[in-house]
Short mmCIF file of N, CA and C in Angstrom, two decimals:
data_model
loop_
_atom_site.label_atom_id
_atom_site.label_comp_id
_atom_site.label_asym_id
_atom_site.label_seq_id
_atom_site.Cartn_x
_atom_site.Cartn_y
_atom_site.Cartn_z
N MET Z 517 -5.59 8.54 -3.93
CA MET Z 517 -4.68 7.86 -3.02
C MET Z 517 -3.71 7.02 -3.94
N ILE Z 518 -2.48 7.27 -3.72
CA ILE Z 518 -1.37 6.37 -4.36
C ILE Z 518 -0.82 5.48 -3.33
N VAL Z 519 -0.83 4.20 -3.59
CA VAL Z 519 -0.12 3.22 -2.64
C VAL Z 519 0.99 2.61 -3.33
N LEU Z 520 2.19 2.92 -2.78
CA LEU Z 520 3.42 2.34 -3.15
C LEU Z 520 3.75 1.05 -2.37
N ILE Z 521 4.02 0.02 -3.08
CA ILE Z 521 4.36 -1.22 -2.34
C ILE Z 521 5.60 -1.85 -2.80
N ASP Z 522 6.14 -2.77 -2.14
CA ASP Z 522 7.25 -3.57 -2.58
C ASP Z 522 6.64 -4.55 -3.54
N GLY Z 523 6.97 -4.42 -4.83
CA GLY Z 523 6.27 -5.14 -5.88
C GLY Z 523 6.67 -6.53 -5.93
N ASP Z 524 7.59 -7.07 -5.18
CA ASP Z 524 7.80 -8.52 -5.23
C ASP Z 524 7.77 -9.26 -3.85
N CYS Z 525 7.16 -8.45 -2.88
CA CYS Z 525 6.87 -9.08 -1.60
C CYS Z 525 5.56 -9.73 -1.62
N ALA Z 526 5.46 -11.06 -1.18
CA ALA Z 526 4.12 -11.76 -1.27
C ALA Z 526 3.14 -11.13 -0.27
N LEU Z 527 3.63 -10.65 0.90
CA LEU Z 527 2.69 -9.98 1.83
C LEU Z 527 2.13 -8.69 1.30
N CYS Z 528 3.08 -7.83 0.71
CA CYS Z 528 2.51 -6.62 0.08
C CYS Z 528 1.55 -6.84 -1.01
N VAL Z 529 1.94 -7.76 -1.93
CA VAL Z 529 1.02 -8.06 -3.05
C VAL Z 529 -0.29 -8.74 -2.51
N GLY Z 530 -0.12 -9.48 -1.54
CA GLY Z 530 -1.30 -10.12 -0.90
C GLY Z 530 -2.31 -9.08 -0.28
N LEU Z 531 -1.61 -8.04 0.33
CA LEU Z 531 -2.47 -6.89 0.82
C LEU Z 531 -3.30 -6.27 -0.28
N ILE Z 532 -2.65 -5.99 -1.45
CA ILE Z 532 -3.26 -5.48 -2.57
C ILE Z 532 -4.47 -6.34 -3.07
N GLU Z 533 -4.21 -7.67 -3.17
CA GLU Z 533 -5.23 -8.54 -3.58
C GLU Z 533 -6.36 -8.60 -2.49
N TRP Z 534 -6.05 -8.53 -1.29
CA TRP Z 534 -7.07 -8.56 -0.23
C TRP Z 534 -7.92 -7.24 -0.34
N LEU Z 535 -7.25 -6.10 -0.63
CA LEU Z 535 -8.01 -4.82 -0.75
C LEU Z 535 -8.89 -4.97 -2.03
N GLY Z 536 -8.42 -5.60 -3.07
CA GLY Z 536 -9.23 -5.73 -4.32
C GLY Z 536 -10.49 -6.54 -4.11
N LYS Z 537 -10.54 -7.39 -3.20
CA LYS Z 537 -11.72 -8.16 -2.86
C LYS Z 537 -12.77 -7.39 -1.97
N ARG Z 538 -12.28 -6.39 -1.39
CA ARG Z 538 -13.05 -5.59 -0.38
C ARG Z 538 -13.40 -4.19 -0.72
N ILE Z 539 -12.65 -3.57 -1.69
CA ILE Z 539 -13.04 -2.12 -2.01
C ILE Z 539 -14.26 -2.21 -2.84
N PRO Z 540 -15.23 -1.34 -2.50
CA PRO Z 540 -16.50 -1.33 -3.29
C PRO Z 540 -16.25 -0.95 -4.72
N ALA Z 541 -16.99 -1.54 -5.69
CA ALA Z 541 -16.77 -1.29 -7.08
C ALA Z 541 -16.69 0.13 -7.51
N ASP Z 542 -17.50 0.97 -6.85
CA ASP Z 542 -17.55 2.44 -7.19
C ASP Z 542 -16.32 3.16 -6.79
N LYS Z 543 -15.60 2.60 -5.81
CA LYS Z 543 -14.39 3.19 -5.38
C LYS Z 543 -13.11 2.62 -6.00
N LEU Z 544 -13.30 1.50 -6.72
CA LEU Z 544 -12.19 0.80 -7.33
C LEU Z 544 -11.91 1.39 -8.71
N THR Z 545 -11.45 2.58 -8.65
CA THR Z 545 -11.07 3.34 -9.85
C THR Z 545 -9.71 3.87 -9.75
N ALA Z 546 -9.06 4.15 -10.85
CA ALA Z 546 -7.72 4.79 -10.79
C ALA Z 546 -7.76 6.24 -10.18
N GLU Z 547 -8.89 6.80 -10.25
CA GLU Z 547 -9.09 8.12 -9.59
C GLU Z 547 -9.02 8.10 -8.05
N ASN Z 548 -9.51 6.95 -7.46
CA ASN Z 548 -9.56 6.81 -6.16
C ASN Z 548 -8.29 6.15 -5.53
N ILE Z 549 -7.80 5.15 -6.25
CA ILE Z 549 -6.62 4.47 -5.73
C ILE Z 549 -5.77 3.98 -6.90
N SER Z 550 -4.45 4.15 -6.74
CA SER Z 550 -3.54 3.68 -7.73
C SER Z 550 -2.45 2.90 -6.90
N ILE Z 551 -2.16 1.76 -7.43
CA ILE Z 551 -1.17 0.83 -6.79
C ILE Z 551 0.09 0.87 -7.68
N VAL Z 552 1.11 1.31 -7.02
CA VAL Z 552 2.43 1.42 -7.79
C VAL Z 552 3.58 0.76 -7.11
N PRO Z 553 4.24 -0.24 -7.69
CA PRO Z 553 5.40 -0.88 -7.16
C PRO Z 553 6.49 0.27 -6.85
N GLY Z 554 7.08 0.26 -5.73
CA GLY Z 554 8.10 1.27 -5.47
C GLY Z 554 9.35 1.10 -6.34
N GLU Z 555 9.50 -0.15 -6.91
CA GLU Z 555 10.68 -0.36 -7.74
C GLU Z 555 10.56 0.03 -9.11
N SER Z 556 9.36 0.48 -9.57
CA SER Z 556 9.13 0.91 -10.89
C SER Z 556 9.60 2.31 -11.10
N ASP Z 557 9.66 2.77 -12.40
CA ASP Z 557 10.08 4.10 -12.65
C ASP Z 557 9.20 5.17 -12.04
N TRP Z 558 7.95 4.98 -12.13
CA TRP Z 558 6.97 6.01 -11.55
C TRP Z 558 7.09 5.90 -10.08
N GLY Z 559 7.15 4.69 -9.48
CA GLY Z 559 7.36 4.55 -8.01
C GLY Z 559 8.56 5.31 -7.47
N ALA Z 560 9.67 5.03 -8.31
CA ALA Z 560 10.89 5.71 -7.86
C ALA Z 560 10.78 7.25 -7.92
N GLU Z 561 10.02 7.71 -8.90
CA GLU Z 561 9.81 9.21 -9.09
C GLU Z 561 8.93 9.67 -7.89
N LEU Z 562 7.92 8.98 -7.41
CA LEU Z 562 7.09 9.35 -6.39
C LEU Z 562 7.87 9.36 -5.13
N LEU Z 563 8.70 8.27 -4.91
CA LEU Z 563 9.36 8.18 -3.59
C LEU Z 563 10.52 9.38 -3.49
N GLN Z 564 11.07 9.68 -4.61
CA GLN Z 564 12.01 10.75 -4.61
C GLN Z 564 11.39 12.16 -4.33
N ALA Z 565 10.20 12.38 -4.90
CA ALA Z 565 9.46 13.55 -4.77
C ALA Z 565 8.95 13.66 -3.27
N ALA Z 566 8.68 12.52 -2.60
CA ALA Z 566 8.29 12.54 -1.20
C ALA Z 566 9.54 12.54 -0.35
N ALA Z 567 10.76 12.55 -0.82
CA ALA Z 567 11.95 12.48 -0.05
C ALA Z 567 12.11 11.24 0.79
N ILE Z 568 11.66 10.07 0.26
CA ILE Z 568 11.74 8.84 1.03
C ILE Z 568 13.04 8.16 0.37
N THR Z 569 14.01 7.91 1.22
CA THR Z 569 15.24 7.26 0.75
C THR Z 569 15.23 5.81 1.24
N ASP Z 570 14.42 5.46 2.32
CA ASP Z 570 14.50 4.08 2.87
C ASP Z 570 13.17 3.46 2.71
N PHE Z 571 12.73 3.16 1.41
CA PHE Z 571 11.40 2.54 1.17
C PHE Z 571 11.39 1.06 1.68
N ASP Z 572 10.28 0.91 2.44
CA ASP Z 572 10.19 -0.48 3.04
C ASP Z 572 8.70 -0.86 3.14
N SER Z 573 8.27 -1.50 2.08
CA SER Z 573 7.01 -2.16 1.92
C SER Z 573 5.73 -1.37 1.53
N VAL Z 574 5.25 -0.38 2.38
CA VAL Z 574 4.10 0.38 2.03
C VAL Z 574 4.19 1.83 2.32
N VAL Z 575 3.85 2.65 1.40
CA VAL Z 575 3.79 4.14 1.51
C VAL Z 575 2.55 4.56 0.86
N VAL Z 576 1.76 5.40 1.53
CA VAL Z 576 0.57 5.96 0.99
C VAL Z 576 0.70 7.49 0.83
N ILE Z 577 0.34 7.94 -0.45
CA ILE Z 577 0.32 9.32 -0.62
C ILE Z 577 -1.12 9.74 -0.90
N ARG Z 578 -1.61 10.68 -0.03
CA ARG Z 578 -3.05 11.02 -0.13
C ARG Z 578 -3.16 12.52 0.14
N ASP Z 579 -3.78 13.22 -0.71
CA ASP Z 579 -3.96 14.70 -0.57
C ASP Z 579 -2.79 15.42 -0.15
N GLY Z 580 -1.61 14.99 -0.78
CA GLY Z 580 -0.31 15.69 -0.59
C GLY Z 580 0.38 15.24 0.67
N LEU Z 581 -0.19 14.38 1.45
CA LEU Z 581 0.51 13.80 2.65
C LEU Z 581 1.09 12.50 2.32
N VAL Z 582 2.33 12.24 2.89
CA VAL Z 582 3.01 11.07 2.73
C VAL Z 582 2.88 10.35 4.03
N LEU Z 583 2.28 9.11 4.03
CA LEU Z 583 2.10 8.34 5.13
C LEU Z 583 2.90 7.06 5.12
N GLN Z 584 3.59 6.79 6.16
CA GLN Z 584 4.41 5.55 6.20
C GLN Z 584 4.11 4.66 7.37
N GLU Z 585 4.70 3.48 7.30
CA GLU Z 585 4.54 2.49 8.43
C GLU Z 585 3.06 2.25 8.71
N SER Z 586 2.74 2.18 10.05
CA SER Z 586 1.33 1.88 10.40
C SER Z 586 0.33 2.87 9.90
N ASN Z 587 0.66 4.13 9.77
CA ASN Z 587 -0.30 5.14 9.34
C ASN Z 587 -0.55 4.87 7.90
N ALA Z 588 0.36 4.41 7.12
CA ALA Z 588 0.09 4.10 5.64
C ALA Z 588 -0.98 2.95 5.61
N VAL Z 589 -0.77 1.85 6.33
CA VAL Z 589 -1.65 0.77 6.29
C VAL Z 589 -3.11 1.14 6.81
N LEU Z 590 -3.12 1.90 7.87
CA LEU Z 590 -4.43 2.30 8.46
C LEU Z 590 -5.15 3.25 7.44
N ALA Z 591 -4.43 4.05 6.63
CA ALA Z 591 -5.07 4.97 5.68
C ALA Z 591 -5.74 4.24 4.69
N LEU Z 592 -5.42 2.93 4.40
CA LEU Z 592 -6.03 2.11 3.32
C LEU Z 592 -7.46 1.88 3.66
N SER Z 593 -7.92 2.07 4.93
CA SER Z 593 -9.26 1.93 5.30
C SER Z 593 -10.25 2.89 4.63
N ASP Z 594 -9.57 4.05 4.16
CA ASP Z 594 -10.46 5.06 3.44
C ASP Z 594 -11.15 4.64 2.21
N VAL Z 595 -10.58 3.56 1.62
CA VAL Z 595 -11.39 3.04 0.36
C VAL Z 595 -12.07 1.92 0.64
N LEU Z 596 -12.22 1.38 1.92
CA LEU Z 596 -12.87 0.24 2.25
C LEU Z 596 -14.31 0.50 2.86
N PRO Z 597 -15.13 -0.44 3.04
CA PRO Z 597 -16.41 -0.21 3.61
C PRO Z 597 -16.24 0.24 5.12
N ARG Z 598 -17.33 0.80 5.65
CA ARG Z 598 -17.38 1.46 6.86
C ARG Z 598 -16.72 0.56 7.97
N ARG Z 599 -17.02 -0.68 8.06
CA ARG Z 599 -16.57 -1.49 9.16
C ARG Z 599 -15.07 -1.48 9.37
N TRP Z 600 -14.38 -1.32 8.20
CA TRP Z 600 -12.85 -1.24 8.25
C TRP Z 600 -12.35 0.12 8.83
N HIS Z 601 -13.17 1.22 8.55
CA HIS Z 601 -12.94 2.46 9.20
C HIS Z 601 -12.99 2.45 10.65
N VAL Z 602 -13.94 1.72 11.16
CA VAL Z 602 -14.18 1.44 12.57
C VAL Z 602 -12.96 0.79 13.15
N LEU Z 603 -12.53 -0.28 12.53
CA LEU Z 603 -11.39 -1.12 12.94
C LEU Z 603 -10.15 -0.21 12.99
N ALA Z 604 -9.93 0.49 11.89
CA ALA Z 604 -8.71 1.35 11.80
C ALA Z 604 -8.79 2.55 12.86
N THR Z 605 -9.92 3.02 13.32
CA THR Z 605 -10.05 3.92 14.25
C THR Z 605 -9.67 3.41 15.62
N MET Z 606 -10.17 2.14 15.84
CA MET Z 606 -9.72 1.46 17.09
C MET Z 606 -8.26 1.15 17.12
N ALA Z 607 -7.73 0.76 15.97
CA ALA Z 607 -6.22 0.51 15.96
C ALA Z 607 -5.48 1.88 16.29
N ARG Z 608 -5.97 2.96 15.90
CA ARG Z 608 -5.27 4.26 16.20
C ARG Z 608 -5.14 4.56 17.67
N ILE Z 609 -5.93 3.86 18.42
CA ILE Z 609 -5.83 4.06 19.93
C ILE Z 609 -4.50 3.68 20.46
N ILE Z 610 -3.93 2.59 19.79
CA ILE Z 610 -2.69 2.10 20.15
C ILE Z 610 -1.65 3.20 19.87
N PRO Z 611 -0.74 3.49 20.71
CA PRO Z 611 0.19 4.54 20.50
C PRO Z 611 1.05 4.25 19.29
N ARG Z 612 1.25 5.30 18.41
CA ARG Z 612 1.94 5.24 17.10
C ARG Z 612 3.29 4.44 17.29
N PRO Z 613 4.12 4.74 18.28
CA PRO Z 613 5.42 4.15 18.39
C PRO Z 613 5.28 2.54 18.48
N TRP Z 614 4.29 2.17 19.14
CA TRP Z 614 4.00 0.65 19.25
C TRP Z 614 3.57 0.10 18.00
N ARG Z 615 2.58 0.78 17.32
CA ARG Z 615 2.18 0.31 15.98
C ARG Z 615 3.32 0.27 15.00
N ASP Z 616 4.14 1.31 14.99
CA ASP Z 616 5.25 1.36 14.08
C ASP Z 616 6.28 0.33 14.37
N ALA Z 617 6.43 0.01 15.62
CA ALA Z 617 7.42 -1.09 15.98
C ALA Z 617 6.96 -2.40 15.45
N LEU Z 618 5.66 -2.66 15.62
CA LEU Z 618 5.11 -3.90 15.09
C LEU Z 618 5.24 -3.95 13.61
N TYR Z 619 4.86 -2.83 12.97
CA TYR Z 619 4.92 -2.75 11.46
C TYR Z 619 6.42 -2.96 11.02
N ARG Z 620 7.38 -2.38 11.65
CA ARG Z 620 8.81 -2.56 11.28
C ARG Z 620 9.29 -4.02 11.46
N TYR Z 621 8.82 -4.68 12.57
CA TYR Z 621 9.13 -6.05 12.80
C TYR Z 621 8.57 -6.97 11.76
N VAL Z 622 7.34 -6.75 11.35
CA VAL Z 622 6.76 -7.49 10.29
C VAL Z 622 7.49 -7.25 9.01
N ALA Z 623 7.65 -5.95 8.68
CA ALA Z 623 8.42 -5.60 7.42
C ALA Z 623 9.71 -6.22 7.28
N GLN Z 624 10.49 -6.27 8.42
CA GLN Z 624 11.82 -6.85 8.45
C GLN Z 624 11.81 -8.29 8.09
N HIS Z 625 10.68 -8.99 8.42
CA HIS Z 625 10.66 -10.44 8.38
C HIS Z 625 9.76 -10.89 7.18
N ARG Z 626 9.20 -10.00 6.50
CA ARG Z 626 8.10 -10.36 5.52
C ARG Z 626 8.61 -11.27 4.42
N ILE Z 627 9.75 -11.14 3.93
CA ILE Z 627 10.18 -11.94 2.80
C ILE Z 627 10.53 -13.44 3.35
N SER Z 628 11.17 -13.47 4.50
CA SER Z 628 11.37 -14.85 5.04
C SER Z 628 10.12 -15.59 5.46
N TRP Z 629 9.13 -14.84 5.96
CA TRP Z 629 7.81 -15.51 6.33
C TRP Z 629 6.95 -15.73 5.23
N PHE Z 630 6.84 -14.80 4.22
CA PHE Z 630 5.80 -14.90 3.22
C PHE Z 630 6.40 -15.19 1.83
N GLY Z 631 7.66 -14.95 1.63
CA GLY Z 631 8.21 -15.16 0.37
C GLY Z 631 8.04 -13.99 -0.59
N ARG Z 632 8.22 -14.33 -1.96
CA ARG Z 632 8.16 -13.34 -2.97
C ARG Z 632 7.02 -13.71 -3.98
N LYS Z 633 6.48 -12.62 -4.54
CA LYS Z 633 5.44 -12.76 -5.52
C LYS Z 633 5.46 -11.57 -6.40
N GLU Z 634 5.42 -11.71 -7.62
CA GLU Z 634 5.50 -10.56 -8.54
C GLU Z 634 4.21 -9.81 -8.61
N MET Z 635 4.31 -8.48 -8.66
CA MET Z 635 3.17 -7.64 -8.74
C MET Z 635 2.42 -7.99 -9.99
N CYS Z 636 2.97 -8.37 -11.01
CA CYS Z 636 2.24 -8.59 -12.29
C CYS Z 636 1.38 -9.78 -12.26
N ALA Z 637 1.57 -10.63 -11.08
CA ALA Z 637 0.72 -11.81 -10.98
C ALA Z 637 -0.68 -11.53 -10.37
N LEU Z 638 -0.99 -10.27 -10.19
CA LEU Z 638 -2.27 -9.98 -9.63
C LEU Z 638 -3.49 -10.44 -10.49
N GLU Z 639 -4.38 -11.15 -9.88
CA GLU Z 639 -5.54 -11.61 -10.66
C GLU Z 639 -6.70 -11.28 -9.92
N SER Z 640 -7.04 -9.98 -9.74
CA SER Z 640 -8.20 -9.55 -8.94
C SER Z 640 -8.68 -8.19 -9.49
N PRO Z 641 -9.83 -7.72 -8.95
CA PRO Z 641 -10.32 -6.53 -9.54
C PRO Z 641 -9.33 -5.28 -9.39
N ILE Z 642 -8.44 -5.42 -8.35
CA ILE Z 642 -7.50 -4.33 -8.12
C ILE Z 642 -6.50 -4.16 -9.34
N ALA Z 643 -6.35 -5.23 -10.09
CA ALA Z 643 -5.41 -5.19 -11.12
C ALA Z 643 -5.76 -4.06 -12.18
N SER Z 644 -6.97 -3.68 -12.18
CA SER Z 644 -7.42 -2.64 -13.24
C SER Z 644 -6.85 -1.28 -12.84
N VAL Z 645 -6.40 -1.17 -11.52
CA VAL Z 645 -5.84 0.14 -11.04
C VAL Z 645 -4.32 0.08 -10.74
N THR Z 646 -3.76 -1.04 -11.25
CA THR Z 646 -2.28 -1.14 -11.12
C THR Z 646 -1.75 -0.90 -12.48
N TYR Z 647 -0.46 -0.85 -12.49
CA TYR Z 647 0.18 -0.44 -13.73
C TYR Z 647 1.33 -1.40 -14.17
N GLY Z 648 0.95 -2.59 -14.39
CA GLY Z 648 1.78 -3.57 -15.04
C GLY Z 648 2.90 -4.16 -14.14
N PRO Z 649 3.90 -4.81 -14.71
CA PRO Z 649 4.85 -5.54 -13.92
C PRO Z 649 5.87 -4.62 -13.35
N ARG Z 650 6.42 -5.00 -12.19
CA ARG Z 650 7.41 -4.37 -11.47
C ARG Z 650 8.59 -3.98 -12.38
N GLY Z 651 9.08 -2.77 -12.22
CA GLY Z 651 10.23 -2.39 -13.00
C GLY Z 651 10.06 -1.86 -14.42
N LYS Z 652 8.80 -1.97 -14.88
CA LYS Z 652 8.57 -1.57 -16.28
C LYS Z 652 7.53 -0.40 -16.30
N LEU Z 653 7.39 0.21 -15.17
CA LEU Z 653 6.32 1.29 -15.14
C LEU Z 653 6.96 2.59 -15.33
N THR Z 654 6.11 3.44 -16.04
CA THR Z 654 6.42 4.97 -16.11
C THR Z 654 5.14 5.54 -15.71
N ARG Z 655 5.19 6.86 -15.31
CA ARG Z 655 3.98 7.46 -14.90
C ARG Z 655 3.10 7.64 -16.05
N PRO Z 656 1.87 7.22 -15.98
CA PRO Z 656 0.85 7.34 -17.10
C PRO Z 656 0.74 8.82 -17.50
N LYS Z 657 0.59 9.07 -18.83
CA LYS Z 657 0.61 10.45 -19.30
C LYS Z 657 -0.60 11.14 -18.77
N ASP Z 658 -1.72 10.50 -18.58
CA ASP Z 658 -3.02 11.17 -18.07
C ASP Z 658 -2.90 11.47 -16.59
N ARG Z 659 -1.80 11.12 -15.93
CA ARG Z 659 -1.66 11.42 -14.51
C ARG Z 659 -0.96 12.76 -14.29
N GLY Z 660 -0.38 13.35 -15.24
CA GLY Z 660 0.24 14.70 -15.07
C GLY Z 660 1.57 14.66 -14.42
#
């Protein structure tokens, strides 16, 4: 799973830090989850390959599928303990247009509500599966 985030949004970086505290250690590997700022070289390459021209906060690429908006956030439950899968399943009962409308509303206001925070400021276990500061990333050679 590759998670593209807005690398200078405090809410997005906070989400990654929150995940880092909850993902079981055996799943917290670069093979299971990679966090990539959308503004980085590798992030831009992934977004272009996925034909995403209007990147806004979180995109998940998993098994060749590109997930956006609420589906992207709910897909993150795949690397979390079982209780989060149950919560995500319950959230999927809400019609997607409603979930996406809420997602877009929060995304539109996230900087004014939460401010900015650099991706490179991560200080959690998730930092081991991220690739450095925003804007300075290139696709790791071992990723292909």
